[in-house]
CSV table of C-alpha atoms in Angstrom, one decimal:
chain,number,residue,atom,x,y,z
A,27,MET,CA,3.0,12.7,21.0
A,28,LYS,CA,4.6,10.4,18.5
A,29,ASN,CA,3.4,10.3,14.9
A,30,ILE,CA,4.0,7.0,13.0
A,31,VAL,CA,4.3,6.1,9.4
A,32,VAL,CA,3.5,2.6,8.3
A,33,VAL,CA,5.0,1.3,5.1
A,34,GLY,CA,5.4,-2.0,3.4
A,35,SER,CA,9.0,-3.1,3.1
A,36,GLN,CA,8.5,-5.5,0.2
A,37,TRP,CA,6.2,-5.5,-2.8
A,38,GLY,CA,3.0,-4.9,-0.8
A,39,ASP,CA,0.6,-7.4,0.7
A,40,GLU,CA,2.7,-7.6,3.8
A,41,GLY,CA,-0.3,-7.6,6.1
A,42,LYS,CA,-0.4,-3.8,6.8
A,43,GLY,CA,-4.2,-3.9,7.4
A,44,LYS,CA,-3.9,-5.8,10.7
A,45,ILE,CA,-1.0,-3.8,12.0
A,46,VAL,CA,-2.5,-0.5,11.0
A,47,ASP,CA,-5.8,-1.5,12.6
A,48,TRP,CA,-4.0,-2.3,15.9
A,49,LEU,CA,-2.1,1.0,15.8
A,50,SER,CA,-5.2,3.0,14.8
A,51,GLU,CA,-6.8,2.0,18.1
A,52,GLN,CA,-4.1,4.0,19.8
A,53,ALA,CA,-4.0,6.9,17.3
A,54,ASP,CA,-6.4,9.8,17.1
A,55,VAL,CA,-6.0,10.5,13.3
A,56,VAL,CA,-5.2,8.1,10.5
A,57,VAL,CA,-4.0,9.5,7.1
A,58,ARG,CA,-3.7,7.8,3.7
A,59,PHE,CA,-1.0,9.7,1.8
A,60,GLN,CA,-0.5,7.9,-1.6
A,61,GLY,CA,-1.9,5.4,-4.0
A,62,GLY,CA,-5.5,4.9,-4.9
A,63,HIS,CA,-8.0,2.0,-4.9
A,64,ASN,CA,-5.4,-0.3,-6.5
A,65,ALA,CA,-4.2,-1.4,-3.0
A,66,GLY,CA,-6.4,-3.0,-0.4
A,67,HIS,CA,-6.3,-3.7,3.3
A,68,THR,CA,-8.2,-6.5,4.8
A,69,LEU,CA,-9.3,-6.1,8.5
A,70,VAL,CA,-10.9,-8.8,10.6
A,71,ILE,CA,-12.5,-7.3,13.7
A,72,ASP,CA,-14.9,-9.3,16.0
A,73,GLY,CA,-15.4,-11.8,13.2
A,74,ILE,CA,-16.4,-9.2,10.7
A,75,THR,CA,-14.2,-8.8,7.6
A,76,TYR,CA,-13.7,-5.3,6.2
A,77,LYS,CA,-12.0,-4.9,2.8
A,78,LEU,CA,-10.8,-1.3,2.4
A,79,ARG,CA,-9.3,0.2,-0.7
A,80,LEU,CA,-9.4,4.0,-0.4
A,81,LEU,CA,-10.7,4.5,3.1
A,82,PRO,CA,-8.0,4.7,5.8
A,83,SER,CA,-8.1,1.7,8.2
A,84,GLY,CA,-9.0,4.0,11.1
A,85,ILE,CA,-12.5,4.4,9.7
A,86,VAL,CA,-13.7,1.2,11.3
A,87,ARG,CA,-12.9,2.6,14.8
A,88,LYS,CA,-15.1,5.0,16.8
A,89,ASN,CA,-13.8,8.5,17.7
A,90,LYS,CA,-11.0,8.5,15.1
A,91,ILE,CA,-10.5,10.9,12.3
A,92,SER,CA,-9.7,9.4,8.9
A,93,ILE,CA,-8.1,11.4,6.1
A,94,ILE,CA,-7.4,11.0,2.4
A,95,GLY,CA,-4.4,13.2,1.7
A,96,ASN,CA,-3.5,15.2,-1.4
A,97,GLY,CA,-1.1,12.5,-2.5
A,98,VAL,CA,-3.9,10.0,-3.1
A,99,VAL,CA,-5.7,9.7,-6.5
A,100,VAL,CA,-9.4,9.2,-5.9
A,101,ASP,CA,-12.0,7.5,-8.0
A,102,PRO,CA,-15.1,9.3,-6.7
A,103,TRP,CA,-17.5,6.6,-7.6
A,104,ALA,CA,-15.4,3.9,-6.1
A,105,LEU,CA,-15.0,6.0,-2.9
A,106,LEU,CA,-18.8,6.5,-2.6
A,107,ASN,CA,-19.4,2.8,-3.2
A,108,GLU,CA,-16.9,1.9,-0.6
A,109,ILE,CA,-18.5,4.2,1.9
A,110,ASP,CA,-21.9,2.6,1.2
A,111,GLU,CA,-20.4,-0.8,1.6
A,112,ILE,CA,-18.8,-0.1,4.9
A,113,LYS,CA,-21.9,1.7,6.2
A,114,SER,CA,-23.9,-1.5,5.5
A,115,LYS,CA,-21.6,-3.2,8.1
A,116,GLY,CA,-22.5,-0.7,10.8
A,117,VAL,CA,-19.6,1.7,10.3
A,118,GLN,CA,-20.3,5.4,10.5
A,119,VAL,CA,-18.8,7.7,7.9
A,120,HIS,CA,-19.6,11.4,8.3
A,121,VAL,CA,-18.1,14.9,8.1
A,122,ASP,CA,-16.8,14.7,11.7
A,123,ASN,CA,-14.7,11.5,11.2
A,124,PHE,CA,-13.8,11.6,7.5
A,125,ILE,CA,-11.9,14.2,5.5
A,126,ILE,CA,-10.7,14.3,1.8
A,127,SER,CA,-8.0,16.8,0.7
A,128,GLU,CA,-9.4,19.4,-1.6
A,129,SER,CA,-6.2,19.0,-3.5
A,130,ALA,CA,-6.6,15.3,-4.2
A,131,ASN,CA,-6.7,14.4,-7.9
A,132,LEU,CA,-9.6,12.4,-9.4
A,133,ILE,CA,-9.5,9.2,-11.4
A,134,LEU,CA,-12.0,9.5,-14.2
A,135,PRO,CA,-13.5,6.9,-16.6
A,136,PHE,CA,-11.0,7.7,-19.4
A,137,HIS,CA,-8.1,7.0,-17.0
A,138,ARG,CA,-9.4,3.5,-16.4
A,139,GLU,CA,-9.9,2.9,-20.1
A,140,MET,CA,-6.4,4.2,-20.9
A,141,ASP,CA,-5.0,1.8,-18.3
A,142,GLU,CA,-6.8,-1.1,-19.9
A,143,ILE,CA,-5.8,-0.1,-23.5
A,144,ARG,CA,-2.1,0.1,-22.5
A,145,GLU,CA,-2.1,-3.3,-20.7
A,146,ASP,CA,-3.9,-5.0,-23.5
A,147,THR,CA,-1.6,-3.7,-26.2
A,148,ALA,CA,1.7,-4.1,-24.2
A,149,GLY,CA,2.1,-7.8,-24.8
A,150,LYS,CA,5.2,-9.1,-22.9
A,151,GLY,CA,5.9,-5.5,-21.8
A,152,LYS,CA,2.8,-5.2,-19.6
A,153,ILE,CA,3.3,-4.0,-16.1
A,154,GLY,CA,0.5,-6.0,-14.5
A,155,THR,CA,-1.5,-3.0,-13.2
A,156,THR,CA,-4.9,-3.3,-11.5
A,157,ARG,CA,-6.4,-1.5,-14.6
A,158,ARG,CA,-8.0,1.0,-12.3
A,159,GLY,CA,-6.6,4.2,-13.9
A,160,ILE,CA,-4.0,4.9,-11.2
A,161,GLY,CA,-1.1,5.5,-13.6
A,162,PRO,CA,-2.9,7.7,-16.1
A,163,ALA,CA,-4.4,9.8,-13.3
A,164,TYR,CA,-0.9,10.4,-11.8
A,165,GLU,CA,0.4,11.3,-15.3
A,166,ASP,CA,-2.3,14.0,-15.6
A,167,LYS,CA,-1.4,15.3,-12.1
A,168,VAL,CA,2.2,15.7,-13.1
A,169,GLY,CA,1.2,17.1,-16.5
A,170,ARG,CA,-0.9,19.8,-14.7
A,171,ARG,CA,-4.1,18.9,-16.5
A,172,SER,CA,-5.9,16.8,-13.9
A,173,ILE,CA,-9.3,17.4,-12.2
A,174,ARG,CA,-9.0,17.9,-8.4
A,175,VAL,CA,-11.7,17.6,-5.7
A,176,MET,CA,-11.9,21.4,-5.5
A,177,ASP,CA,-12.7,21.6,-9.2
A,178,LEU,CA,-16.1,20.1,-8.5
A,179,ARG,CA,-17.3,23.3,-6.8
A,180,SER,CA,-17.8,25.3,-10.0
A,181,GLU,CA,-19.6,24.0,-13.1
A,182,LYS,CA,-17.8,26.6,-15.2
A,183,ASN,CA,-14.4,25.7,-13.8
A,184,LEU,CA,-15.1,22.0,-14.2
A,185,ASP,CA,-16.1,22.5,-17.8
A,186,GLN,CA,-12.8,24.3,-18.6
A,187,ARG,CA,-10.7,21.7,-16.8
A,188,LEU,CA,-12.4,18.8,-18.6
A,189,GLU,CA,-11.9,20.6,-21.9
A,190,ALA,CA,-8.1,20.7,-21.2
A,191,VAL,CA,-7.7,17.1,-20.0
A,192,LEU,CA,-9.8,15.7,-22.8
A,193,LEU,CA,-7.8,17.6,-25.4
A,194,HIS,CA,-4.9,15.5,-24.4
A,195,HIS,CA,-6.6,12.2,-23.9
A,196,ASN,CA,-8.7,12.4,-27.1
A,197,ALA,CA,-5.6,13.1,-29.2
A,198,ILE,CA,-4.1,9.8,-27.9
A,199,ARG,CA,-7.3,7.9,-28.2
A,200,LYS,CA,-7.7,9.0,-31.8
A,201,GLY,CA,-4.2,8.0,-32.6
A,202,LEU,CA,-4.9,4.5,-31.2
A,203,GLY,CA,-8.1,4.2,-33.2
A,204,LYS,CA,-10.3,4.5,-30.2
A,205,LYS,CA,-13.5,6.5,-29.8
A,206,ILE,CA,-13.1,10.0,-28.5
A,207,PHE,CA,-14.4,10.7,-25.0
A,208,GLU,CA,-17.4,13.0,-24.8
A,209,LYS,CA,-17.2,15.8,-22.2
A,210,ASN,CA,-20.9,16.7,-21.5
A,211,GLN,CA,-22.0,13.4,-20.0
A,212,LEU,CA,-19.0,13.1,-17.8
A,213,LYS,CA,-19.5,16.6,-16.5
A,214,LYS,CA,-23.1,15.8,-15.8
A,215,ASP,CA,-22.1,12.6,-13.9
A,216,LEU,CA,-19.5,14.5,-11.9
A,217,LEU,CA,-21.8,17.3,-10.9
A,218,LYS,CA,-24.3,14.8,-9.8
A,219,ILE,CA,-22.0,13.3,-7.2
A,220,ALA,CA,-20.1,16.6,-6.4
A,221,PRO,CA,-22.1,17.4,-3.2
A,222,ASP,CA,-21.4,13.9,-1.8
A,223,ILE,CA,-17.7,14.4,-2.3
A,224,LEU,CA,-17.4,18.1,-1.5
A,225,LYS,CA,-19.0,17.7,2.0
A,226,PHE,CA,-15.9,15.8,3.1
A,227,SER,CA,-13.5,18.2,1.4
A,228,GLN,CA,-11.1,20.3,3.5
A,229,PRO,CA,-7.5,21.8,3.4
A,230,VAL,CA,-5.9,18.7,4.9
A,231,TRP,CA,-2.5,20.4,5.6
A,232,LEU,CA,-4.4,22.9,7.8
A,233,ARG,CA,-6.2,20.3,9.8
A,234,ILE,CA,-3.0,18.2,10.3
A,235,ASP,CA,-1.3,21.3,11.7
A,236,GLU,CA,-4.2,21.8,14.0
A,237,PHE,CA,-4.0,18.2,15.2
A,238,LYS,CA,-0.3,18.5,15.8
A,239,ARG,CA,-0.9,21.6,18.0
A,240,GLN,CA,-3.5,19.6,19.9
A,241,LYS,CA,-0.9,16.9,20.4
A,242,LYS,CA,-3.0,14.2,18.8
A,243,LYS,CA,-1.4,11.0,17.7
A,244,ILE,CA,-1.2,10.7,13.9
A,245,LEU,CA,-0.8,7.5,12.0
A,246,PHE,CA,0.2,7.8,8.4
A,247,GLU,CA,-0.9,4.8,6.4
A,248,GLY,CA,1.0,3.8,3.2
A,249,ALA,CA,-0.4,1.6,0.5
A,250,GLN,CA,1.6,-0.9,-1.5
A,251,GLY,CA,5.3,-1.5,-0.7
A,252,ILE,CA,8.6,0.3,-1.1
A,253,LEU,CA,9.7,-2.0,-3.9
A,254,LEU,CA,6.9,-0.6,-6.0
A,255,ASP,CA,8.1,3.0,-5.4
A,256,VAL,CA,8.3,4.8,-8.8
A,257,ASP,CA,11.9,6.0,-7.9
A,258,HIS,CA,13.2,3.2,-5.7
A,259,GLY,CA,11.4,0.1,-6.8
A,260,THR,CA,11.9,-2.4,-9.6
A,261,TYR,CA,11.2,0.2,-12.4
A,262,PRO,CA,9.3,0.0,-14.7
A,263,PHE,CA,7.4,-2.7,-12.9
A,264,VAL,CA,6.3,-0.2,-10.2
A,265,THR,CA,3.3,1.8,-9.2
A,266,SER,CA,3.0,5.5,-10.2
A,267,SER,CA,3.6,7.1,-6.8
A,268,ASN,CA,6.3,7.3,-4.1
A,269,THR,CA,5.6,4.7,-1.5
A,270,VAL,CA,8.5,5.4,0.8
A,271,ALA,CA,7.9,6.9,4.3
A,272,SER,CA,9.0,10.4,3.4
A,273,SER,CA,5.9,10.6,1.0
A,274,ALA,CA,3.8,10.9,4.1
A,275,ALA,CA,5.0,14.5,4.4
A,276,THR,CA,4.4,15.5,0.8
A,277,GLY,CA,1.2,13.4,0.5
A,278,SER,CA,-0.5,15.0,3.4
A,279,GLY,CA,1.0,18.5,3.7
A,280,CYS,CA,3.2,18.3,6.8
A,281,GLY,CA,6.9,18.6,7.2
A,282,PRO,CA,9.2,15.6,7.7
A,283,ASN,CA,9.6,16.7,11.3
A,284,SER,CA,6.1,15.5,11.8
A,285,ILE,CA,7.3,11.9,11.5
A,286,ASN,CA,8.7,10.4,14.7
A,287,TYR,CA,8.8,6.6,13.9
A,288,VAL,CA,8.7,4.6,10.7
A,289,LEU,CA,7.3,1.1,11.0
A,290,GLY,CA,8.1,-1.3,8.1
A,291,ILE,CA,5.6,-4.2,7.7
A,292,THR,CA,7.5,-7.3,6.5
A,293,LYS,CA,6.3,-10.7,5.6
A,294,ALA,CA,8.3,-13.7,6.9
A,295,TYR,CA,8.5,-14.8,3.2
A,296,THR,CA,8.1,-12.7,0.0
A,297,THR,CA,5.2,-12.2,-2.4
A,298,ARG,CA,4.6,-10.2,-5.5
A,299,VAL,CA,1.5,-9.4,-7.6
A,300,GLY,CA,1.8,-8.7,-11.3
A,301,GLU,CA,4.9,-8.7,-13.5
A,302,GLY,CA,8.5,-7.8,-12.8
A,303,PRO,CA,11.7,-9.2,-11.2
A,304,PHE,CA,11.4,-11.5,-8.2
A,305,PRO,CA,14.8,-13.0,-7.4
A,306,THR,CA,13.5,-15.5,-4.7
A,307,GLU,CA,10.4,-16.6,-6.5
A,308,LEU,CA,9.5,-20.3,-6.0
A,309,LYS,CA,7.7,-22.0,-8.8
A,310,ASP,CA,7.5,-25.3,-7.0
A,311,SER,CA,5.6,-27.1,-4.3
A,312,ILE,CA,7.1,-24.9,-1.6
A,313,GLY,CA,5.7,-21.8,-3.4
A,314,GLU,CA,2.3,-23.5,-3.6
A,315,ILE,CA,2.4,-24.2,0.1
A,316,LEU,CA,3.2,-20.6,0.9
A,317,GLY,CA,0.4,-19.3,-1.4
A,318,THR,CA,-2.2,-21.8,-0.1
A,319,LYS,CA,-1.5,-21.5,3.6
A,320,GLY,CA,-0.9,-17.7,3.4
A,321,LYS,CA,-4.1,-17.2,1.4
A,322,GLU,CA,-2.1,-15.2,-1.1
A,323,PHE,CA,-4.8,-13.6,-3.2
A,324,GLY,CA,-5.1,-9.9,-3.8
A,325,THR,CA,-7.7,-7.9,-1.7
A,326,VAL,CA,-8.6,-5.7,-4.7
A,327,THR,CA,-8.2,-8.0,-7.7
A,328,SER,CA,-8.2,-11.5,-6.2
A,329,ARG,CA,-5.2,-12.2,-8.4
A,330,LYS,CA,-2.9,-15.0,-7.2
A,331,ARG,CA,0.3,-13.7,-5.7
A,332,ARG,CA,3.7,-15.0,-6.6
A,333,CYS,CA,5.5,-16.5,-3.6
A,334,GLY,CA,9.1,-17.0,-2.6
A,335,TRP,CA,11.7,-17.1,0.2
A,336,PHE,CA,12.4,-14.1,2.4
A,337,ASP,CA,14.8,-11.8,0.6
A,338,GLY,CA,17.0,-10.2,3.3
A,339,VAL,CA,19.0,-8.2,0.7
A,340,LEU,CA,15.9,-6.4,-0.5
A,341,VAL,CA,14.4,-5.7,3.0
A,342,ARG,CA,17.8,-4.4,4.2
A,343,GLN,CA,17.8,-2.1,1.2
A,344,THR,CA,14.3,-0.8,1.7
A,345,ILE,CA,15.0,-0.2,5.4
A,346,LYS,CA,17.8,2.2,4.4
A,347,ILE,CA,15.8,3.9,1.7
A,348,SER,CA,12.8,4.5,3.8
A,349,GLY,CA,14.4,5.2,7.2
A,350,ILE,CA,12.6,2.3,8.9
A,351,ASP,CA,13.0,2.3,12.7
A,352,GLY,CA,11.4,-1.0,13.4
A,353,ILE,CA,9.9,-4.1,11.6
A,354,ALA,CA,6.5,-5.7,12.2
A,355,LEU,CA,7.1,-9.3,11.0
A,356,THR,CA,3.9,-10.9,9.7
A,357,LYS,CA,2.6,-14.4,8.7
A,358,LEU,CA,5.3,-16.3,10.6
A,359,ASP,CA,2.7,-19.1,11.1
A,360,VAL,CA,2.7,-19.8,7.3
A,361,LEU,CA,6.2,-21.3,7.6
A,362,ASP,CA,5.2,-23.7,10.4
A,363,GLU,CA,5.0,-26.9,8.3
A,364,LEU,CA,8.3,-26.5,6.4
A,365,ASP,CA,11.3,-28.7,7.0
A,366,GLU,CA,13.7,-26.1,5.8
A,367,ILE,CA,13.5,-22.3,5.6
A,368,LYS,CA,15.7,-20.1,3.5
A,369,MET,CA,16.7,-16.4,3.5
A,370,CYS,CA,18.5,-14.7,0.6
A,371,VAL,CA,21.7,-13.0,1.9
A,372,GLN,CA,23.4,-12.2,-1.4
A,373,TYR,CA,22.9,-12.2,-5.2
A,374,ASP,CA,25.0,-13.6,-8.0
A,375,LEU,CA,25.2,-11.3,-11.0
A,376,ASP,CA,27.1,-12.9,-13.9
A,377,GLY,CA,29.4,-14.7,-11.4
A,378,LYS,CA,29.9,-11.7,-9.2
A,379,LYS,CA,28.5,-11.6,-5.7
A,380,ILE,CA,26.6,-8.4,-4.8
A,381,ASP,CA,24.7,-7.4,-1.7
A,382,TYR,CA,22.1,-5.0,-3.1
A,383,LEU,CA,19.4,-4.9,-5.8
A,384,PRO,CA,20.9,-3.3,-9.0
A,385,ALA,CA,18.8,-0.5,-10.5
A,386,ALA,CA,18.7,-1.9,-14.1
A,387,VAL,CA,15.8,-4.2,-14.8
A,388,GLU,CA,18.0,-6.3,-17.0
A,389,ASP,CA,20.3,-7.0,-14.1
A,390,GLN,CA,17.3,-7.6,-11.7
A,391,LEU,CA,16.0,-10.3,-14.0
A,392,LYS,CA,19.4,-12.0,-14.2
A,393,ILE,CA,20.5,-12.1,-10.6
A,394,LYS,CA,20.4,-15.4,-8.7
A,395,PRO,CA,19.7,-15.6,-5.0
A,396,ILE,CA,22.4,-17.0,-2.6
A,397,TYR,CA,20.6,-18.5,0.4
A,398,LYS,CA,21.3,-19.2,4.0
A,399,SER,CA,19.3,-22.2,5.3
A,400,PHE,CA,17.5,-22.7,8.6
A,401,PRO,CA,15.9,-25.8,10.1
A,402,GLY,CA,12.1,-25.5,10.3
A,403,TRP,CA,10.2,-25.8,13.6
A,404,LYS,CA,7.5,-28.2,12.4
A,405,THR,CA,5.0,-27.1,15.0
A,406,SER,CA,2.2,-24.5,15.2
A,407,THR,CA,3.0,-20.9,16.1
A,408,ASN,CA,-0.6,-19.9,15.3
A,409,GLY,CA,-2.0,-17.5,18.0
A,410,ILE,CA,1.2,-17.3,20.1
A,411,LYS,CA,1.4,-14.0,21.9
A,412,ASN,CA,4.6,-14.3,23.9
A,413,ILE,CA,8.0,-14.6,22.1
A,414,ASP,CA,9.3,-17.0,24.8
A,415,GLU,CA,6.6,-19.5,23.8
A,416,LEU,CA,7.8,-19.7,20.2
A,417,PRO,CA,9.7,-22.9,19.1
A,418,GLU,CA,13.5,-22.5,19.4
A,419,ASN,CA,14.0,-22.8,15.7
A,420,ALA,CA,11.4,-20.1,15.0
A,421,LYS,CA,13.2,-17.7,17.4
A,422,ASN,CA,16.5,-18.5,15.8
A,423,TYR,CA,15.1,-17.6,12.4
A,424,ILE,CA,13.6,-14.4,13.7
A,425,TYR,CA,16.8,-13.3,15.4
A,426,ALA,CA,18.8,-14.1,12.2
A,427,VAL,CA,16.4,-12.0,10.1
A,428,GLU,CA,16.7,-9.1,12.6
A,429,ASP,CA,20.5,-9.3,12.6
A,430,PHE,CA,20.8,-9.4,8.9
A,431,ILE,CA,18.4,-6.6,8.0
A,432,GLY,CA,19.8,-4.4,10.7
A,433,SER,CA,16.5,-3.3,12.2
A,434,LYS,CA,14.7,-4.3,15.4
A,435,ILE,CA,11.7,-6.5,15.0
A,436,SER,CA,9.1,-4.7,17.1
A,437,SER,CA,6.2,-7.2,16.7
A,438,ILE,CA,5.5,-10.6,15.3
A,439,SER,CA,2.1,-11.6,13.8
A,440,THR,CA,1.1,-15.2,14.3
A,441,SER,CA,-2.4,-15.2,12.7
A,442,PRO,CA,-4.8,-12.9,10.8
A,443,GLU,CA,-6.5,-12.1,14.1
A,444,ARG,CA,-5.4,-8.7,15.4
A,445,ASP,CA,-4.8,-10.0,19.0
A,446,ASP,CA,-2.5,-12.8,17.8
A,447,THR,CA,0.5,-10.6,17.9
A,448,ILE,CA,3.8,-10.8,19.9
A,449,LEU,CA,4.5,-7.2,20.9
A,450,VAL,CA,8.2,-6.5,21.5
A,451,GLU,CA,8.0,-2.7,21.2
A,452,ASN,CA,5.1,-0.3,20.9
A,453,PRO,CA,6.0,2.4,18.3
A,454,PHE,CA,3.8,4.9,20.0
A,455,GLU,CA,5.6,4.5,23.3
A,456,THR,CA,9.3,4.2,22.2
């Protein structure tokens, strides 16, 4: 049985929710392996809209097992609220279809506060985080002082762990002139919700090994995009985890030989939320058209996304970095009304042409895109399900993208509806 990793090949918001939902119908197990509730997936099924932040997309389907892996940072209150929210829409969430890794690290209130303090005092140097405590929680994980799901089992252990982490945070808070954080009320609040979290807790690595032996199809679901990867993205304007496909192995506790196919979700243009370099950004009427027609507002924060032309140089680079086998091209229909469509094929850095994104942020901010232009098709592609029915100019654009990035386009999305998809290749069957 094939196991698939789904990752975003740009800065996130590529439309992973719809593709993951379609794939999860074929999968037996869906695993989230990194990130937190800073990234959202919007699913539209039978006219009902589900906005997921922590829960894997498979949760909305019957007879699927959904897993939050050890690589995810979990705000326990946000998770319980999300479970209540989705239950109100008729979705069942119980111990037989939902598992949380006992090794997952928790996001606590002082993480959220630290996130806000840093953003508010950073001025022009702010990252543009979602202010949900993701970065500070990952810092504590790496610093070996964080609270994990398993720590909720023992009041004595939880007390000791909180003492250690607050020793660190309160020293920083005091230095910034902020009120120190009291331990006892937080411990009380955590112990109150502990049974609701612990009932889902299991050793995920063991369960995945079991599912592999049972030859179940496993879908690993990434959050955000490769260009936000802490190692390979536009650092420092990145998230605090590794978003590349190989993180599916470390973030869930299985070897890289568990991954058989990497699917990169790729928008037919480019968007970005928050601060940081964006070579093909359009601050004109075309950018407004893309944002309006594409409904480019964040699932989690409702922030307006920055919009620009498709950057073939960046996507070609992320394909190599993440070992992407095939591309799911989304939001093609957003380009329907444009007279001309452009794709970035090179950069100009101080008069020198380069064909990759330089690592230094100073260079990333200076580069200028070099475009190749294509005539628009000026007719609707909305809802088309067969590639032969696409306008000729749309097909020409798609084939040019495929040729430039060096990866097969396995599907093309022509509307937010899950069935409005042109399937070229099914990753589970290749």
